[in-house]
Coordinates of C-alpha atoms in Angstrom, one line a residue:
G1 CA 9.7 -28.9 -22.8
S2 CA 12.2 -31.7 -22.0
K3 CA 13.1 -32.0 -18.4
A4 CA 16.7 -32.6 -17.3
G5 CA 17.5 -35.9 -15.7
K6 CA 18.8 -39.3 -16.2
R7 CA 17.1 -41.6 -18.6
K8 CA 16.5 -44.2 -15.9
G9 CA 15.1 -47.6 -16.3
I10 CA 15.6 -48.1 -20.0
D11 CA 17.3 -51.4 -19.7
M12 CA 16.4 -52.1 -16.1
L13 CA 12.8 -53.3 -16.6
Y14 CA 12.4 -54.3 -20.3
S15 CA 14.9 -55.9 -22.6
Q16 CA 16.2 -53.8 -25.5
D17 CA 14.6 -56.2 -28.0
L18 CA 11.2 -55.7 -26.4
I19 CA 11.6 -51.9 -26.4
E20 CA 12.6 -52.1 -30.1
E21 CA 9.5 -54.2 -30.9
V22 CA 7.3 -51.6 -29.2
R23 CA 9.0 -48.9 -31.1
S24 CA 8.8 -50.6 -34.5
R25 CA 5.1 -51.5 -34.0
N26 CA 4.2 -47.8 -33.4
D27 CA 4.6 -45.3 -36.2
I28 CA 5.7 -41.9 -34.8
V29 CA 3.7 -39.9 -37.3
D30 CA 0.5 -41.8 -36.4
V31 CA 1.0 -41.4 -32.7
I32 CA 2.0 -37.7 -32.7
S33 CA -0.9 -36.9 -35.1
Q34 CA -3.3 -37.8 -32.2
Y35 CA -1.9 -34.7 -30.4
V36 CA -0.6 -32.4 -33.0
S37 CA -2.0 -31.4 -36.4
L38 CA 0.8 -32.4 -38.9
K39 CA 1.1 -31.6 -42.6
R40 CA 3.4 -33.4 -45.0
N41 CA 6.5 -31.4 -46.0
G42 CA 8.8 -33.3 -48.4
N43 CA 9.8 -36.5 -46.6
R44 CA 8.8 -35.1 -43.2
Y45 CA 5.8 -33.8 -41.4
V46 CA 5.5 -30.4 -39.8
G47 CA 3.2 -28.8 -37.2
L48 CA 3.0 -26.3 -34.3
C49 CA 5.1 -27.4 -31.4
P50 CA 3.1 -28.6 -28.4
F51 CA 6.0 -27.9 -26.0
H52 CA 6.2 -24.1 -26.6
N53 CA 4.0 -21.5 -28.1
E54 CA 4.5 -20.6 -31.7
K55 CA 2.6 -19.2 -34.6
T56 CA 4.9 -20.5 -37.4
P57 CA 5.4 -24.4 -37.4
S58 CA 8.9 -25.5 -36.5
F59 CA 8.0 -29.0 -35.1
Y60 CA 9.2 -31.7 -37.5
V61 CA 8.4 -35.4 -37.3
N62 CA 10.6 -37.8 -39.4
R63 CA 8.8 -41.1 -40.3
Q64 CA 12.0 -42.7 -41.7
N65 CA 14.1 -42.0 -38.6
Q66 CA 11.2 -42.2 -36.2
F67 CA 12.3 -39.0 -34.5
F68 CA 10.7 -35.6 -33.8
Y69 CA 12.5 -32.3 -33.3
C70 CA 11.5 -28.7 -32.7
F71 CA 13.8 -26.0 -34.3
G72 CA 12.1 -23.4 -32.0
C73 CA 12.6 -24.8 -28.5
H74 CA 15.1 -27.6 -29.4
V75 CA 13.1 -30.4 -27.8
G76 CA 13.5 -33.7 -29.7
G77 CA 13.7 -37.4 -29.4
D78 CA 11.8 -40.6 -30.2
L79 CA 8.3 -41.8 -29.5
F80 CA 9.0 -42.6 -25.8
T81 CA 10.5 -39.1 -25.3
F82 CA 7.3 -37.5 -26.8
M83 CA 4.9 -39.5 -24.6
K84 CA 7.1 -38.8 -21.5
D85 CA 7.1 -35.0 -22.1
Y86 CA 3.6 -34.6 -23.5
E87 CA 1.7 -36.8 -21.1
S88 CA 4.1 -36.4 -18.2
M89 CA 4.7 -40.2 -18.1
T90 CA 7.7 -42.1 -16.8
F91 CA 9.7 -44.1 -19.4
Q92 CA 8.0 -47.3 -18.2
E93 CA 4.5 -45.8 -18.5
A94 CA 5.4 -44.7 -22.0
V95 CA 6.6 -48.2 -23.0
K96 CA 3.4 -49.7 -21.5
Y97 CA 1.1 -47.2 -23.2
L98 CA 2.7 -47.8 -26.6
A99 CA 2.8 -51.5 -26.1
D100 CA -0.9 -51.6 -25.3
R101 CA -1.6 -49.4 -28.4
A102 CA 0.3 -51.8 -30.7
G103 CA -0.9 -55.0 -29.0
V104 CA 2.6 -56.0 -27.7
S105 CA 2.4 -58.0 -24.4
L106 CA 4.8 -56.9 -21.8
P107 CA 6.1 -59.2 -19.0
E108 CA 5.1 -58.3 -15.4
V109 CA 8.1 -56.6 -13.9
P110 CA 8.9 -55.7 -10.3
M111 CA 8.9 -52.0 -9.6
G112 CA 11.9 -50.1 -8.3
E113 CA 11.7 -49.1 -4.5
E114 CA 11.7 -45.3 -5.1
E115 CA 9.1 -45.6 -7.9
K116 CA 6.9 -47.8 -5.7
R117 CA 7.2 -45.4 -2.7
K118 CA 6.2 -42.4 -4.9
L119 CA 3.2 -44.3 -6.4
D120 CA 2.1 -45.5 -3.0
Q121 CA 2.4 -42.0 -1.6
A122 CA 0.3 -40.6 -4.5
D123 CA -2.3 -43.3 -4.1
R124 CA -2.6 -42.7 -0.4
M125 CA -2.9 -39.0 -0.9
K126 CA -5.7 -39.6 -3.4
D127 CA -7.5 -41.9 -0.9
M128 CA -7.0 -39.2 1.7
Y129 CA -8.6 -36.5 -0.5
K130 CA -11.5 -38.8 -1.3
E131 CA -12.0 -39.4 2.4
A132 CA -11.9 -35.6 3.0
A133 CA -14.5 -35.0 0.2
V134 CA -16.8 -37.5 1.8
F135 CA -16.3 -35.8 5.2
Y136 CA -17.1 -32.3 3.8
Y137 CA -20.1 -33.7 1.9
K138 CA -21.6 -35.3 5.0
A139 CA -20.8 -32.1 7.1
L140 CA -23.1 -30.1 4.7
F141 CA -26.1 -32.1 6.0
T142 CA -25.3 -31.6 9.7
P143 CA -26.7 -28.6 11.8
A144 CA -23.2 -27.0 11.5
G145 CA -23.4 -27.1 7.7
K146 CA -26.9 -25.5 7.4
N147 CA -25.6 -22.2 6.1
G148 CA -23.6 -24.0 3.5
L149 CA -26.6 -26.1 2.4
D150 CA -28.8 -22.9 2.3
Y151 CA -26.1 -21.3 0.1
F152 CA -26.2 -24.1 -2.5
T153 CA -30.0 -24.3 -2.4
K154 CA -30.3 -20.5 -3.0
R155 CA -28.0 -21.0 -6.0
G156 CA -30.6 -23.4 -7.4
L157 CA -28.7 -26.7 -6.7
D158 CA -30.7 -29.8 -5.7
R159 CA -29.5 -32.8 -3.7
E160 CA -28.6 -34.7 -6.9
A161 CA -26.4 -31.8 -8.3
I162 CA -24.7 -31.5 -4.8
K163 CA -23.9 -35.2 -4.9
K164 CA -22.8 -35.2 -8.5
Y165 CA -20.2 -32.4 -7.9
G166 CA -19.3 -33.7 -4.4
L167 CA -20.1 -30.3 -2.9
G168 CA -19.6 -29.9 0.9
Y169 CA -18.9 -27.8 3.9
A170 CA -15.8 -27.3 6.0
P171 CA -16.7 -26.7 9.7
S172 CA -14.5 -24.4 11.9
G173 CA -12.0 -26.3 14.0
S174 CA -9.8 -29.4 13.6
Y175 CA -12.6 -31.8 12.8
L176 CA -11.1 -33.0 9.5
Y177 CA -7.7 -33.6 11.2
K178 CA -9.3 -35.8 13.9
H179 CA -11.3 -37.6 11.3
L180 CA -8.3 -38.4 9.0
R181 CA -6.2 -39.4 12.0
S182 CA -8.9 -41.9 13.0
K183 CA -8.6 -43.4 9.5
G184 CA -4.9 -44.1 10.1
Y185 CA -3.1 -41.2 8.3
S186 CA 0.0 -39.9 10.1
D187 CA 0.8 -36.3 10.9
R188 CA 3.6 -36.4 8.2
E189 CA 1.1 -37.5 5.6
L190 CA -1.5 -35.0 6.7
A191 CA 1.0 -32.1 6.6
D192 CA 2.2 -33.2 3.1
S193 CA -1.4 -33.3 1.9
R194 CA -1.8 -29.6 2.8
L195 CA -5.4 -30.4 4.1
V196 CA -4.0 -29.7 7.6
R197 CA -1.5 -27.2 9.0
I198 CA 0.6 -28.6 11.8
N199 CA 2.9 -26.3 13.9
E200 CA 4.0 -25.9 17.5
K201 CA 0.6 -24.6 18.5
G202 CA -1.2 -27.8 17.2
A203 CA -3.0 -29.1 14.2
F204 CA -5.6 -27.0 12.3
D205 CA -7.7 -27.8 9.3
F206 CA -6.7 -25.7 6.2
F207 CA -10.4 -24.9 5.3
W208 CA -12.7 -23.3 7.9
N209 CA -16.3 -22.3 7.5
R210 CA -16.4 -22.5 3.8
V211 CA -18.6 -24.3 1.2
M212 CA -16.3 -26.8 -0.6
F213 CA -15.9 -27.6 -4.3
P214 CA -13.8 -30.7 -4.9
I215 CA -11.4 -30.5 -7.9
F216 CA -11.2 -33.7 -9.9
D217 CA -8.5 -34.9 -12.3
K218 CA -9.5 -36.1 -15.8
G219 CA -9.9 -39.6 -14.3
G220 CA -12.4 -38.4 -11.7
H221 CA -10.2 -38.6 -8.6
V222 CA -10.4 -35.7 -6.1
I223 CA -7.0 -34.0 -6.1
A224 CA -7.7 -30.6 -4.5
F225 CA -10.5 -28.3 -3.2
G226 CA -11.7 -24.8 -3.7
G227 CA -13.4 -23.3 -0.6
R228 CA -15.8 -20.2 -0.7
V229 CA -16.7 -18.0 2.3
L230 CA -20.3 -17.6 3.2
D231 CA -20.0 -13.9 4.1
D232 CA -18.2 -10.9 2.6
S233 CA -14.8 -11.7 4.2
K234 CA -11.7 -11.9 2.0
P235 CA -10.4 -13.9 0.3
K236 CA -13.7 -15.0 -1.2
Y237 CA -12.1 -18.2 -2.6
V238 CA -9.2 -20.3 -1.3
N239 CA -7.7 -23.2 -3.3
S240 CA -5.7 -26.1 -2.0
D241 CA -1.9 -25.6 -2.0
E242 CA 0.0 -27.6 -4.6
T243 CA 1.0 -31.2 -3.7
L244 CA 2.4 -34.4 -5.1
I245 CA -1.0 -34.9 -6.9
F246 CA -2.1 -31.4 -7.7
K247 CA -0.6 -28.6 -9.9
K248 CA -2.9 -25.6 -10.3
S249 CA -2.0 -24.7 -13.8
N250 CA -2.2 -28.3 -15.1
N251 CA -5.9 -28.7 -14.2
L252 CA -9.2 -27.1 -14.9
Y253 CA -12.4 -27.1 -12.9
G254 CA -15.0 -29.4 -14.5
Q255 CA -12.4 -31.3 -16.6
Q256 CA -13.6 -34.7 -15.5
I257 CA -17.0 -34.1 -17.2
A258 CA -15.8 -31.8 -20.0
A259 CA -13.1 -34.2 -21.2
K260 CA -15.9 -36.6 -22.2
S261 CA -18.0 -34.0 -24.0
R262 CA -18.6 -34.0 -27.8
G263 CA -18.1 -31.3 -30.4
D264 CA -15.2 -29.0 -31.3
T265 CA -15.8 -26.3 -28.7
I266 CA -14.6 -25.5 -25.2
L267 CA -16.6 -23.0 -23.0
L268 CA -14.2 -21.2 -20.7
C269 CA -15.8 -19.7 -17.6
E270 CA -14.6 -17.8 -14.6
G271 CA -16.2 -19.4 -11.6
Y272 CA -16.9 -22.9 -10.3
M273 CA -20.7 -22.1 -10.0
D274 CA -20.7 -21.0 -13.6
V275 CA -19.3 -24.4 -14.7
I276 CA -21.8 -26.3 -12.6
A277 CA -24.7 -24.2 -13.9
L278 CA -23.7 -24.7 -17.6
Q279 CA -22.9 -28.4 -17.2
Q280 CA -26.2 -28.9 -15.5
A281 CA -28.0 -27.1 -18.4
G282 CA -26.4 -29.6 -20.9
F283 CA -23.2 -27.6 -21.8
T284 CA -20.9 -30.3 -20.6
N285 CA -17.9 -28.7 -22.4
S286 CA -17.5 -26.0 -19.8
V287 CA -14.4 -25.5 -17.6
A288 CA -12.8 -22.8 -15.5
A289 CA -9.2 -22.0 -14.5
L290 CA -8.3 -22.8 -10.9
G291 CA -8.1 -19.6 -8.8
T292 CA -5.0 -18.2 -10.6
A293 CA -4.8 -15.8 -13.5
F294 CA -5.4 -17.7 -16.8
N295 CA -1.9 -18.4 -18.3
L296 CA -0.1 -20.5 -20.9
D297 CA 0.1 -23.5 -18.7
H298 CA -3.7 -23.6 -18.6
V299 CA -3.7 -23.4 -22.4
L300 CA -1.4 -26.4 -22.6
A301 CA -3.6 -28.3 -20.1
M302 CA -6.6 -27.5 -22.4
K303 CA -4.7 -28.9 -25.4
R304 CA -3.9 -32.1 -23.5
T305 CA -7.4 -32.5 -22.2
F306 CA -9.5 -31.5 -25.2
R307 CA -7.9 -33.1 -28.3
G308 CA -10.0 -32.2 -31.4
K309 CA -11.6 -29.2 -29.7
D310 CA -10.1 -26.2 -31.5
K311 CA -12.7 -23.5 -30.8
V312 CA -12.8 -21.6 -27.5
I313 CA -15.7 -19.5 -26.5
L314 CA -15.0 -17.2 -23.5
T315 CA -18.1 -16.9 -21.3
L316 CA -16.8 -14.6 -18.6
D317 CA -18.6 -12.0 -16.4
S318 CA -20.1 -9.2 -18.5
D319 CA -18.8 -6.3 -16.3
S320 CA -15.6 -4.3 -17.1
A321 CA -13.4 -6.7 -15.1
G322 CA -14.8 -9.6 -17.1
R323 CA -14.1 -7.7 -20.4
A324 CA -10.5 -7.0 -19.3
S325 CA -10.1 -10.7 -18.4
A326 CA -11.5 -11.7 -21.8
R327 CA -8.9 -9.5 -23.6
K328 CA -6.0 -11.0 -21.6
A329 CA -7.4 -14.6 -22.2
I330 CA -7.7 -14.0 -25.9
N331 CA -4.0 -13.1 -26.2
T332 CA -3.0 -16.1 -24.0
L333 CA -5.1 -18.5 -26.1
R334 CA -3.7 -17.1 -29.4
E335 CA -0.2 -17.4 -28.1
G336 CA -1.0 -21.0 -27.2
G337 CA -2.1 -21.8 -30.7
Y338 CA -5.9 -21.4 -30.5
E339 CA -6.9 -19.5 -33.7
D340 CA -10.7 -19.6 -33.3
V341 CA -11.5 -17.7 -30.1
R342 CA -14.9 -16.0 -29.6
V343 CA -16.5 -14.0 -26.8
L344 CA -20.1 -14.6 -25.7
D345 CA -22.2 -11.6 -24.6
M346 CA -24.2 -12.4 -21.5
S347 CA -25.7 -9.0 -20.8
P348 CA -27.9 -8.1 -19.1
A349 CA -27.0 -11.1 -16.9
K350 CA -23.8 -10.8 -14.8
D351 CA -22.5 -14.3 -15.4
P352 CA -23.4 -17.7 -16.9
D353 CA -25.1 -18.9 -13.7
E354 CA -27.5 -15.9 -13.6
F355 CA -28.0 -16.1 -17.4
I356 CA -29.1 -19.8 -17.3
K357 CA -31.5 -19.1 -14.4
T358 CA -33.1 -16.1 -16.3
Y359 CA -33.0 -17.2 -20.0
G360 CA -32.5 -20.9 -19.8
A361 CA -30.4 -23.3 -21.9
K362 CA -32.2 -22.3 -25.1
G363 CA -31.3 -18.6 -24.6
Y364 CA -27.7 -19.6 -23.9
A365 CA -27.4 -21.7 -27.0
E366 CA -28.6 -18.7 -29.1
R367 CA -25.9 -16.6 -27.5
I368 CA -23.3 -19.2 -28.4
E369 CA -24.3 -18.8 -32.0
Q370 CA -24.0 -15.0 -31.8
A371 CA -20.6 -15.1 -30.0
L372 CA -18.3 -12.4 -31.5
D373 CA -15.0 -13.5 -33.0
S374 CA -12.1 -12.2 -30.8
F375 CA -11.2 -9.5 -33.4
R376 CA -14.5 -7.8 -33.4
F377 CA -14.8 -8.1 -29.6
E378 CA -11.4 -6.3 -29.3
V379 CA -12.6 -3.5 -31.6
K380 CA -15.7 -3.2 -29.5
C381 CA -13.6 -2.9 -26.3
K382 CA -11.2 -0.4 -28.1
R383 CA -14.2 1.8 -28.9
N384 CA -14.5 2.7 -25.2
D385 CA -11.0 4.2 -25.2
F386 CA -12.0 7.0 -27.7
D387 CA -14.5 9.9 -27.7
L388 CA -16.1 9.2 -31.1
S389 CA -17.9 12.6 -31.0
N390 CA -14.5 14.2 -31.4
P391 CA -13.3 14.0 -35.1
D392 CA -9.6 13.6 -34.1
Q393 CA -10.4 10.9 -31.6
K394 CA -12.6 9.2 -34.2
T395 CA -9.7 9.2 -36.7
A396 CA -7.4 7.8 -34.1
F397 CA -9.9 5.0 -33.4
H398 CA -10.0 4.1 -37.1
H399 CA -6.2 4.1 -37.3
S400 CA -6.0 1.8 -34.3
I401 CA -8.4 -0.6 -36.2
A402 CA -6.1 -0.5 -39.3
E403 CA -3.1 -1.3 -37.0
M404 CA -4.9 -4.4 -35.9
L405 CA -5.8 -5.4 -39.5
Y406 CA -2.6 -5.0 -41.4
P407 CA -0.5 -7.7 -39.6
I408 CA -3.1 -10.4 -40.6
S409 CA -1.1 -12.2 -43.3
D410 CA -4.0 -14.3 -44.8
E411 CA -5.5 -11.8 -47.3
M412 CA -8.9 -13.4 -47.4
K413 CA -9.1 -13.4 -43.5
R414 CA -8.0 -9.8 -43.4
N415 CA -10.6 -8.7 -46.0
N416 CA -13.4 -10.6 -44.2
Y417 CA -12.5 -9.0 -40.8
M418 CA -12.2 -5.6 -42.5
E419 CA -15.7 -5.9 -44.0
A420 CA -17.2 -7.2 -40.8
V421 CA -15.6 -4.4 -38.6
C422 CA -16.5 -1.6 -41.1
E423 CA -20.1 -2.8 -41.1
Q424 CA -20.1 -3.1 -37.2
E425 CA -18.6 0.4 -36.8
G426 CA -20.1 2.2 -39.7
I427 CA -16.8 2.9 -41.4
E428 CA -16.4 3.4 -45.2
L429 CA -14.7 0.2 -46.5
S430 CA -12.6 1.7 -49.3
A431 CA -11.2 4.3 -46.8
M432 CA -10.2 1.6 -44.4
R433 CA -8.7 -0.5 -47.2
K434 CA -6.5 2.4 -48.2
L435 CA -5.4 3.0 -44.7
V436 CA -4.5 -0.7 -44.1
N437 CA -2.5 -0.8 -47.4
K438 CA -0.6 2.4 -46.5
L439 CA 0.3 1.0 -43.1
G440 CA 1.4 -2.3 -44.7
E441 CA 3.6 -0.5 -47.2
E442 CA 5.3 1.7 -44.5
N443 CA 6.0 -1.3 -42.4
R444 CA 7.4 -3.3 -45.4
V445 CA 9.9 -0.5 -46.0
K446 CA 10.9 -0.5 -42.3
K447 CA 11.3 -4.3 -42.3
V448 CA 13.5 -4.3 -45.4
V449 CA 15.9 -1.8 -43.8
T450 CA 16.0 -3.7 -40.5
V451 CA 16.5 -7.1 -42.2
S452 CA 19.5 -5.8 -44.3
E453 CA 21.1 -4.3 -41.2
D454 CA 20.5 -7.6 -39.3
T455 CA 22.1 -9.6 -42.2
V456 CA 25.3 -7.4 -42.1
I457 CA 25.6 -7.8 -38.3
R458 CA 25.1 -11.5 -38.5
Q459 CA 27.7 -11.9 -41.2
V460 CA 30.2 -9.9 -39.2
K461 CA 29.6 -12.0 -36.0
K462 CA 29.3 -15.4 -37.8
D463 CA 31.2 -18.1 -36.0
P464 CA 33.1 -20.5 -38.3
L465 CA 32.2 -23.3 -36.0
D466 CA 28.6 -22.9 -36.8
G467 CA 29.3 -23.9 -40.4
V468 CA 31.2 -27.0 -39.4
L469 CA 28.5 -28.1 -37.0
R470 CA 25.8 -27.5 -39.6
S471 CA 27.8 -29.7 -42.1
E472 CA 28.2 -32.4 -39.4
Q473 CA 24.4 -32.4 -38.7
M474 CA 23.6 -32.4 -42.4
L475 CA 26.0 -35.3 -43.0
I476 CA 24.5 -37.4 -40.2
T477 CA 21.0 -36.7 -41.4
L478 CA 22.0 -37.6 -44.9
M479 CA 23.6 -40.9 -43.8
A480 CA 20.4 -41.8 -41.8
M481 CA 18.3 -41.0 -44.9
R482 CA 20.7 -42.9 -47.3
P483 CA 22.6 -45.6 -45.3
E484 CA 24.2 -46.8 -48.6
I485 CA 26.6 -43.7 -48.5
I486 CA 28.0 -44.6 -45.0
D487 CA 30.8 -46.8 -46.5
A488 CA 31.9 -44.0 -48.9
V489 CA 31.9 -41.4 -46.1
S490 CA 33.8 -43.6 -43.6
A491 CA 36.5 -44.0 -46.2
Y492 CA 37.3 -40.3 -45.8
L493 CA 36.2 -39.5 -42.3
K494 CA 36.8 -41.1 -38.9
E495 CA 34.6 -40.3 -35.8
D496 CA 37.5 -38.3 -34.4
D497 CA 37.1 -35.8 -37.3
F498 CA 33.8 -34.6 -35.7
S499 CA 34.0 -31.5 -33.6
S500 CA 31.7 -32.5 -30.7
E501 CA 31.6 -35.4 -28.4
M502 CA 28.0 -36.1 -29.4
G503 CA 28.9 -36.1 -33.1
R504 CA 31.8 -38.5 -32.5
G505 CA 29.5 -40.8 -30.5
I506 CA 26.9 -41.0 -33.2
T507 CA 29.3 -41.5 -36.1
A508 CA 31.3 -44.1 -34.2
L509 CA 28.1 -46.2 -34.1
M510 CA 27.1 -45.5 -37.7
F511 CA 30.6 -46.3 -39.1
E512 CA 30.9 -49.4 -36.9
K513 CA 27.8 -50.9 -38.5
T514 CA 28.8 -50.3 -42.1
M515 CA 29.6 -53.9 -42.9
G516 CA 26.9 -55.5 -40.7
G517 CA 23.3 -54.6 -39.9
K518 CA 22.3 -50.9 -39.8
M519 CA 21.7 -49.4 -36.4
T520 CA 18.6 -47.1 -36.4
P521 CA 18.8 -43.5 -35.2
A522 CA 16.6 -44.5 -32.2
Q523 CA 19.0 -47.3 -31.2
I524 CA 21.9 -44.9 -31.5
M525 CA 20.1 -42.4 -29.3
E526 CA 19.6 -45.1 -26.6
K527 CA 23.4 -45.8 -26.7
V528 CA 24.6 -42.1 -26.8
A529 CA 22.1 -40.1 -24.7
K530 CA 22.6 -40.0 -21.0
S531 CA 20.0 -37.4 -20.2
D532 CA 16.9 -35.8 -21.8
E533 CA 19.1 -32.9 -23.0
D534 CA 21.3 -35.4 -24.8
T535 CA 18.2 -37.0 -26.4
A536 CA 17.2 -33.6 -27.9
A537 CA 20.8 -33.0 -29.1
V538 CA 20.9 -36.4 -30.8
A539 CA 17.5 -35.7 -32.4
A540 CA 18.9 -32.4 -33.8
Y541 CA 21.7 -34.3 -35.5
F542 CA 19.1 -36.5 -37.3
N543 CA 16.8 -33.6 -38.2
Y544 CA 18.9 -31.3 -40.3
N545 CA 16.5 -28.8 -41.9
G546 CA 18.6 -26.9 -44.5
S547 CA 17.8 -26.4 -48.2
E548 CA 20.8 -28.5 -49.2
L549 CA 18.7 -31.7 -48.7
N550 CA 15.7 -30.4 -50.8
E551 CA 14.6 -32.5 -53.8
G552 CA 16.5 -31.6 -57.0
T553 CA 19.8 -30.6 -55.3
D554 CA 23.0 -32.3 -56.4
L555 CA 23.5 -34.7 -53.4
S556 CA 27.0 -35.8 -54.5
K557 CA 28.2 -32.1 -54.5
V558 CA 26.4 -31.4 -51.1
L559 CA 28.0 -34.6 -49.6
T560 CA 31.5 -33.8 -51.0
D561 CA 31.4 -30.2 -49.7
A562 CA 30.2 -31.3 -46.2
V563 CA 32.9 -34.0 -45.9
K564 CA 35.6 -31.5 -47.1
Q565 CA 34.5 -28.9 -44.6
I566 CA 34.5 -31.4 -41.7
K567 CA 37.9 -32.8 -42.7
R568 CA 39.5 -29.4 -43.1
A569 CA 38.3 -28.2 -39.7
S570 CA 39.6 -31.5 -38.2
L571 CA 43.0 -31.1 -39.7
Q572 CA 43.1 -27.4 -38.6
R573 CA 42.4 -28.6 -35.0
Q574 CA 45.2 -31.2 -35.3
S575 CA 47.8 -28.8 -36.6
A576 CA 47.1 -26.2 -33.9
G577 CA 49.9 -26.6 -31.3
C578 CA 51.5 -29.6 -33.1
T579 CA 55.3 -29.5 -33.0
D580 CA 56.1 -33.0 -34.4
M581 CA 57.5 -32.4 -37.9
A582 CA 56.5 -35.8 -39.3
Q583 CA 53.0 -35.3 -38.0
L584 CA 52.8 -31.8 -39.6
Q585 CA 53.9 -33.2 -43.0
K586 CA 51.2 -35.9 -42.7
I587 CA 48.6 -33.1 -42.0
V588 CA 49.8 -31.0 -45.0
Y589 CA 49.6 -34.2 -47.3
E590 CA 46.0 -34.9 -46.0
Q591 CA 45.0 -31.2 -46.6
R592 CA 46.2 -31.5 -50.3
A593 CA 44.2 -34.8 -50.6
V594 CA 41.0 -33.0 -49.4
N595 CA 41.1 -30.6 -52.4
T596 CA 40.7 -33.4 -54.9
M597 CA 38.1 -35.4 -52.9
V598 CA 34.9 -36.4 -54.7
I599 CA 32.2 -38.6 -53.1
N600 CA 29.5 -40.1 -55.3
V601 CA 26.0 -40.9 -54.0
P602 CA 25.1 -44.4 -55.2

């Protein structure tokens, strides 16, 4: 989600006019649609939030205000905020990217010292990793690297494949350290790169006596390594530590090739050799997680890298550990928004590498076609938990299937799964349908009771401030949608009537512009927001989501009620602790005036 921090460099490098031109030439709906599937909802667009994991869409994009906001994780802002958070760009990079997209030419600007230092540091580290990759590659073809070369040859890789993937060998000792020192890198840089460990005893290479797999970013730069032992010692694999240029969960092995692949499918493997074997056999859409348990960060990395690929086929080892990994990965992928997850059966082969060697690319393509949807795969795994020769166990197994089926809200999808599973398991369809309906009914009753209890608790605990804040947000959204009502509102309310500093800042700018040109929500955000949290807060004010603004409602009544509530709360705050008689009389007079207030929407 949004990271805390100052919104540096907004006015420093590019003029406000230029930023406004870039903003106005890029439509927020068009840009965000490249990353998120959006559907029209009234005068806004809605989709699944890319910044947190959700099953029900709560991410709204407003074309009129050129803002986005998520009601689930409360991230929001304008186009620049979206590009910064989604693509991990700086503000300047976001401006440049959007300017290029819209054909706006930007002036050359000098870079800030700190920014330049960081960029130089990252560039030097990438150069160092490239140098290390070349060193390891060459070491593979020396007498010391013979065991490493034999290992790759035995795994069926020729010279061309070794070169394509930059495979290599790390000799024992401090050879890489000496080599990189000779290339002009300092001890400080080498320690920061984590390629070398430096302590009071001396300097030592991080990788010893291992075959080396360079890890590339999407652009094809070496950013890390995975090293595998050549004997049975543990750990079998060691990955580079995280650095300025490498975050484990933000990257996938094989992504530099897979990112360019066609089609709508990602093949998710377990090991580096599996990815190489599959990519070499023509399945260039293969990737693997990097040496850590597959998690939600990996899913978000997949979404960033593979836009348009919405089907994931798990092609993990076919042993019990592989099946357990697949079950975990299915849940993680579902949580991250992948609906279509399938599992490829590789038996009798142990892994994709062995499968390709034995049955070839044609056999693998056939298995892709036969891959089980995640639902049927889970049922198949569940079967192993029960002794089906025992009638009670068999009944318990059937009940466990029904418990998986009834929460599926899409009736057609539920029926299709039910038919497929009953056929797969030899279960009578009508009996399963009865069981699922019964479970659904029992849970509906439970839910109704819980919901009504929740409602009572919520009403008891309700904070009156919530209502005022809702009215303030609704009013600001309404004024942004219908600027012609700003004059009417500012006749009854002043910015001081708003309960929060943020609300006062926004309305001060909206009211100030009543007679002259209108200030856009995005321009207001630039003035009011001092940090990324502020940006999200401003976005919330311009993205009120209540039913009061639906088509067909009486806007004059909605507007009048909101203004009355805000004014009453303001007068209440003023009267609290006020001892001046004249001032109190003035407040009482204003309170009476509120009762007769009516605001018409032009």
